[in-house]
mmCIF file of C-alpha atoms in Angstrom:
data_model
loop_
_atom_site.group_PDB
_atom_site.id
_atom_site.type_symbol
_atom_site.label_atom_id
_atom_site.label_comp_id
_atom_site.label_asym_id
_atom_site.label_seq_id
_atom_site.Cartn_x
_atom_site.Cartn_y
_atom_site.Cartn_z
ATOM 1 C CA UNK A 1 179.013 134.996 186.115
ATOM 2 C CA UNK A 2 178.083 133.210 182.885
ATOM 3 C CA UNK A 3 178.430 135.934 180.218
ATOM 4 C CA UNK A 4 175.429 135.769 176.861
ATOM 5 C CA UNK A 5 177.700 134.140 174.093
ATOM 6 C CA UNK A 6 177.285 136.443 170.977
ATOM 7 C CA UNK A 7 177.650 134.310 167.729
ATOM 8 C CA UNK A 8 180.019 136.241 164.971
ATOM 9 C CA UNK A 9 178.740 135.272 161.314
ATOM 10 C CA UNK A 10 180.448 137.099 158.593
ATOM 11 C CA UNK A 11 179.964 136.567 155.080
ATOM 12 C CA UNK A 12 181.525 138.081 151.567
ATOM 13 C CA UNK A 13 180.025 137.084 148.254
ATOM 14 C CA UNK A 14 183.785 137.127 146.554
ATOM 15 C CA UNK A 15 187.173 136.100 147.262
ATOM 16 C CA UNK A 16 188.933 139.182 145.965
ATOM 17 C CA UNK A 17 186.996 141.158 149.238
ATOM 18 C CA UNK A 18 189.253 139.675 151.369
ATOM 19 C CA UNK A 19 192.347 141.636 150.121
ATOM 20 C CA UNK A 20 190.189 144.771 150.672
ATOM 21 C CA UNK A 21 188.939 145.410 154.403
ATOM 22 C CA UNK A 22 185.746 143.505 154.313
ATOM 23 C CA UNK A 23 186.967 140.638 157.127
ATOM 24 C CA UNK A 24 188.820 142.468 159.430
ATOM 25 C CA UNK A 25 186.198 145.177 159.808
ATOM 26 C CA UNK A 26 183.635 142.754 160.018
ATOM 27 C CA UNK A 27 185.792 140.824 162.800
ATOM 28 C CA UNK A 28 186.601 143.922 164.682
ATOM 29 C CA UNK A 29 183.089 145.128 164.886
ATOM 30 C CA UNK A 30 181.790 141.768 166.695
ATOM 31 C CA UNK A 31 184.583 141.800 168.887
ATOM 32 C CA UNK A 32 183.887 145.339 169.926
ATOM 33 C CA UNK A 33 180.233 144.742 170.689
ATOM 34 C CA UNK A 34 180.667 141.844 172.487
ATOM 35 C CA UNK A 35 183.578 143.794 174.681
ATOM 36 C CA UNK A 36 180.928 146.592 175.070
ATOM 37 C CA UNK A 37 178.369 144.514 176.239
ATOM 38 C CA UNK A 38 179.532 142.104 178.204
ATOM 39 C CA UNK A 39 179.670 139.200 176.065
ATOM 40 C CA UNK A 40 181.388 136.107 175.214
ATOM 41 C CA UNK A 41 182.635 136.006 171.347
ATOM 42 C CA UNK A 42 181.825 132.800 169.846
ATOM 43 C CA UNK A 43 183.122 132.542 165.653
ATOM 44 C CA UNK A 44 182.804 128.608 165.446
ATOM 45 C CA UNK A 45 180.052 125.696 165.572
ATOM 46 C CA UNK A 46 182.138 122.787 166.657
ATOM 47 C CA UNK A 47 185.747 124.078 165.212
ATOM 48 C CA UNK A 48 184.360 125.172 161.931
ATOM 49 C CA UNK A 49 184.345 128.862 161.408
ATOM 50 C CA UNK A 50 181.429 131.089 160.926
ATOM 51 C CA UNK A 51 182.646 132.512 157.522
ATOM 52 C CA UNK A 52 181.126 132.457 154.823
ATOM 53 C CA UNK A 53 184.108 133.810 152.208
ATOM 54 C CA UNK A 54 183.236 133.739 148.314
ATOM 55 C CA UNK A 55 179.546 132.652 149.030
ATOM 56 C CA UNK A 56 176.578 134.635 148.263
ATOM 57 C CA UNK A 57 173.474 135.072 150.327
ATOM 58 C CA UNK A 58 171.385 135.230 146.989
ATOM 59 C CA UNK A 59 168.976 132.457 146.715
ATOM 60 C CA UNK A 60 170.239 131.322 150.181
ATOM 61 C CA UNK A 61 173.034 130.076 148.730
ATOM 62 C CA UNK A 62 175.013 130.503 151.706
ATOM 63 C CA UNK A 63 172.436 128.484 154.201
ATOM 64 C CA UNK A 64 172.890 125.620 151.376
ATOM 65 C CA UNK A 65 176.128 125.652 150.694
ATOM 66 C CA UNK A 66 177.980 127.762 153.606
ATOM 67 C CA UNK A 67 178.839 127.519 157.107
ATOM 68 C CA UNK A 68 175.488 129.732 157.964
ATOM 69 C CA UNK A 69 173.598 125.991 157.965
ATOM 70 C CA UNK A 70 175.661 124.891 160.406
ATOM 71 C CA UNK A 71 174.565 127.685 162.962
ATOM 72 C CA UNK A 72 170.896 127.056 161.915
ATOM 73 C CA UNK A 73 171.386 123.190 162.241
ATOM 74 C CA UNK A 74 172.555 123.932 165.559
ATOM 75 C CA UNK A 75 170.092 126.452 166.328
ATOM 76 C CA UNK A 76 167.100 123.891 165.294
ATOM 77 C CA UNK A 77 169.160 121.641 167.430
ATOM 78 C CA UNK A 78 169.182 123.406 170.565
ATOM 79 C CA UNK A 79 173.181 123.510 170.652
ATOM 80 C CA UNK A 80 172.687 127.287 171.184
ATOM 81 C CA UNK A 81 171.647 128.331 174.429
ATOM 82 C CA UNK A 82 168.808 130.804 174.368
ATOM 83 C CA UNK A 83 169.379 134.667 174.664
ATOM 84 C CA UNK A 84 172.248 134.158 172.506
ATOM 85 C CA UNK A 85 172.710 137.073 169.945
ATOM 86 C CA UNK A 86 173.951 136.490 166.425
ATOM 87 C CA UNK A 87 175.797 139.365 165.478
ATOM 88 C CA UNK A 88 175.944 140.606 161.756
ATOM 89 C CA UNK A 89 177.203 143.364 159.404
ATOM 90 C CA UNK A 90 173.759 144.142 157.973
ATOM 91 C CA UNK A 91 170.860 141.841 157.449
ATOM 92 C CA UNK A 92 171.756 141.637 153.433
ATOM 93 C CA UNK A 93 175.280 139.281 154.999
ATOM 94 C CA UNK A 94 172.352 137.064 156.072
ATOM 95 C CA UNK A 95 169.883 136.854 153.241
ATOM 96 C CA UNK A 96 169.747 138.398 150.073
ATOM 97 C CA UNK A 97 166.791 136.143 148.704
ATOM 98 C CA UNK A 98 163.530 136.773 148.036
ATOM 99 C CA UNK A 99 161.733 138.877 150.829
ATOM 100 C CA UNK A 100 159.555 135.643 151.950
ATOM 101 C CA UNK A 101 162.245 133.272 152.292
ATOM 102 C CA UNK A 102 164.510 136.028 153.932
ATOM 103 C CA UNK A 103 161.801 137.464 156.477
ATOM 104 C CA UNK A 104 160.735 133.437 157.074
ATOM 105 C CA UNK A 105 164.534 132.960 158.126
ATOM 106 C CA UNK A 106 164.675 135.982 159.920
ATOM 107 C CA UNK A 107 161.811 135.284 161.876
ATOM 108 C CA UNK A 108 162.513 131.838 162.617
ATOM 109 C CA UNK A 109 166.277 132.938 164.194
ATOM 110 C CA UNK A 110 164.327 135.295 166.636
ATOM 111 C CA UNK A 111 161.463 132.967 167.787
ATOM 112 C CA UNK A 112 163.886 130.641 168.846
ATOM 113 C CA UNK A 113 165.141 133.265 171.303
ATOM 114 C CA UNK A 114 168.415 134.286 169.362
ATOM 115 C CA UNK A 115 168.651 138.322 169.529
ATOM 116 C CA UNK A 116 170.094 139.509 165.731
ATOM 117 C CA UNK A 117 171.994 142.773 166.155
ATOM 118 C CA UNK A 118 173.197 144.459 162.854
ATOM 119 C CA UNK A 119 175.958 146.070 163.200
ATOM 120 C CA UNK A 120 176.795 148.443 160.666
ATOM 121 C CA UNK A 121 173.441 150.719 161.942
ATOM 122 C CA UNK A 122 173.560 149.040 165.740
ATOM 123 C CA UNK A 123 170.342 147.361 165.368
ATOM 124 C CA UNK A 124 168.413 145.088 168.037
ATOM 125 C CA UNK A 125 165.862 142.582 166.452
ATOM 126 C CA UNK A 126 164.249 140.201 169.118
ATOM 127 C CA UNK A 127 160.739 138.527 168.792
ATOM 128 C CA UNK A 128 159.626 140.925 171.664
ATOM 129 C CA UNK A 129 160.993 144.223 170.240
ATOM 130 C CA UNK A 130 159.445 143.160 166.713
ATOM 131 C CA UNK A 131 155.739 142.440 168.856
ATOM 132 C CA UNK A 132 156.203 145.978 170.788
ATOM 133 C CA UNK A 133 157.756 147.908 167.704
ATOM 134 C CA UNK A 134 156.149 146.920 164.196
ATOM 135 C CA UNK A 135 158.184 149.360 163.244
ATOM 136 C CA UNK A 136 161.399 147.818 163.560
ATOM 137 C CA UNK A 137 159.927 145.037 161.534
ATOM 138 C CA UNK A 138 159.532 147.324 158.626
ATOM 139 C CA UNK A 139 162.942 148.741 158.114
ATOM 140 C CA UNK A 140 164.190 145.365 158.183
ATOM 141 C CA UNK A 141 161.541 144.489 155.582
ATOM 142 C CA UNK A 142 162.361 147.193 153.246
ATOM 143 C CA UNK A 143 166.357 146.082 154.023
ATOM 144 C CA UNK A 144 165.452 142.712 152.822
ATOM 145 C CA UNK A 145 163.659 143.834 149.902
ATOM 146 C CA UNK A 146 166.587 146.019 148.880
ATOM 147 C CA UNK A 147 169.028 143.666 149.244
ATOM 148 C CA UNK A 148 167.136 141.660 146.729
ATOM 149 C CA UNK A 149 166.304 144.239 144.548
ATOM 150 C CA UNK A 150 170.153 144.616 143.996
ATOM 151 C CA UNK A 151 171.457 140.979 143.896
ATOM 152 C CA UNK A 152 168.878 140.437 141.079
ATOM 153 C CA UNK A 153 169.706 142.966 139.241
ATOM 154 C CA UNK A 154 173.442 141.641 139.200
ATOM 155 C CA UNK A 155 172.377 138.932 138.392
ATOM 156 C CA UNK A 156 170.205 140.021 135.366
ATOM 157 C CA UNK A 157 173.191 142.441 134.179
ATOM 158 C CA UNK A 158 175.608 139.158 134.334
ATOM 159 C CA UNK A 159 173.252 137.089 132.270
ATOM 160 C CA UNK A 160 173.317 140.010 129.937
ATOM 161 C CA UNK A 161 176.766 140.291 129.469
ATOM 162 C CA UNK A 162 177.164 136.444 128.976
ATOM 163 C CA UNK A 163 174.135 136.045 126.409
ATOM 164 C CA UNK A 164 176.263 138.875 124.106
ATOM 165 C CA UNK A 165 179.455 137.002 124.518
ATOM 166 C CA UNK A 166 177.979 133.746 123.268
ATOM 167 C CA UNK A 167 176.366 135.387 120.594
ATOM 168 C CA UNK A 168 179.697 136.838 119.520
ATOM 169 C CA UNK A 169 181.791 133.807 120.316
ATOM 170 C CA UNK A 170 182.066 132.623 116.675
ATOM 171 C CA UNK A 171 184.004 136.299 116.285
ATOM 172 C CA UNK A 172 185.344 136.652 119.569
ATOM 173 C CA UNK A 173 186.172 133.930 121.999
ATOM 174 C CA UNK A 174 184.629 133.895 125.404
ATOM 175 C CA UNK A 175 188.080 133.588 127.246
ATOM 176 C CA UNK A 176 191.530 133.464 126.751
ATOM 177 C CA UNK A 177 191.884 129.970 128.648
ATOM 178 C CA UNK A 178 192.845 127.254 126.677
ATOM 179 C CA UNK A 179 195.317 124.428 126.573
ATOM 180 C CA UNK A 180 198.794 124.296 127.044
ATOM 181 C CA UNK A 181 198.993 123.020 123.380
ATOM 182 C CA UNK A 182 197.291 126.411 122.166
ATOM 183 C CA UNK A 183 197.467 129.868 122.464
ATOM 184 C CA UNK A 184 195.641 133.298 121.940
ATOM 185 C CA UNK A 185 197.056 135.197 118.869
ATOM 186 C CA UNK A 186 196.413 138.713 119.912
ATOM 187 C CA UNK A 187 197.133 140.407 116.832
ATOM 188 C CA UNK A 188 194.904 137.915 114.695
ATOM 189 C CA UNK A 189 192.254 137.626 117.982
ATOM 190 C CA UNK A 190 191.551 134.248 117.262
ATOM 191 C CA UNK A 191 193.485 130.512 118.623
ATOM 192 C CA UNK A 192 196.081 128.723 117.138
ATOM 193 C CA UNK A 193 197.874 125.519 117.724
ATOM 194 C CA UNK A 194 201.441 125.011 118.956
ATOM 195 C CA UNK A 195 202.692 122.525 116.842
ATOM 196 C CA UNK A 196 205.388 120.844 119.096
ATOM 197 C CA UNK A 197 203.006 120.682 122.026
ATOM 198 C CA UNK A 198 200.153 119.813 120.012
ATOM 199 C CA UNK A 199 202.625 116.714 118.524
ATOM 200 C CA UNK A 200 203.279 115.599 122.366
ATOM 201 C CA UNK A 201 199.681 115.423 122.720
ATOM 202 C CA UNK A 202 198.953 113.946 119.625
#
């Protein structure tokens, strides 16, 4: 019997979430799901893994600069088979950008016959269930829009914090990284050279 292969995308915005639990949870709930429903577990398009690891889903970043283009490439391609699922965390490991661009993507995945199934709340999305059950198509609307909502706000805080450290850089430096040939005087809070590196250079 030819088993449904179940495509395993899993995405973290930052590096530092893989020394937390992030991956391996992610990993073990697509292999459970596929064990308790009878399908096969597919993490790669053509030997490259579907990871997306220190790439954010905020202004698709991750379908521009991370491995999800290669599943959609493939997808648009017809290199995966119809009835496939693509299985996911939530939908914000997806998409976190605006709530056109993410439900556009969204939709296109199902009406090429790929199921979606979220796992973290055990979600089926499939153009059929979405026709039936409009329903279903708002909850993952107002997931979209929160996952948004939130990345933009990061972002906003972020440019915050950065317009306030270049307005006190003449006082305060922005970061302690410098050359080799200088170094951060922390009693004095301010750079200074080191003369017999700075000579070498020189």
């Amino acid at each position: 019997m030819i088993l449904r292969k179940a495509y395993s995308y899993i995405r973290m915005s930052t590096d530092s979430q893989l020394k937390g639990d992030s991956l391996r949870r992610q990993l073990d709930a697509s292999k459970a799901y596929a064990e308790n429903h009878n399908l096969e577990l597919v993490d790669n398009i053509d030997g490259i893994l579907l990871n997306d690891i220190g790439i954010s889903a905020f202004k698709s970043k991750n379908t521009q600069k991370g491995v999800l283009s290669n599943f959609l490439d493939a997808l648009d391609n017809n290199k995966i088979p119809k009835n496939s699922v693509l299985l996911i965390e939530s939908l914000d490991r997806l998409s976190r950008d605006k709530l056109s661009e993410a439900l556009s993507q969204f939709m296109s995945i199902l009406n090429k016959g790929v199921e979606i199934v979220t796992l973290a709340d055990n979600q089926v999305y499939t153009k059929e269930i979405i026709n039936q059950n409009p329903g279903a198509l708002f909850v993952s609307l107002g997931i979209m829009f929160r996952a948004n909502e939130e990345s933009e706000m990061k972002s906003k805080r972020l440019k915050a914090v950065w317009e306030v450290k270049r307005k006190n850089a003449a006082d305060k430096p922005l970061s302690r990284k410098c050359p080799g040939w200088i170094r951060f005087n922390e009693t004095t809070g301010k750079f200074e050279i080191i003369e017999e590196r700075a000579d070498v250079v020189k």
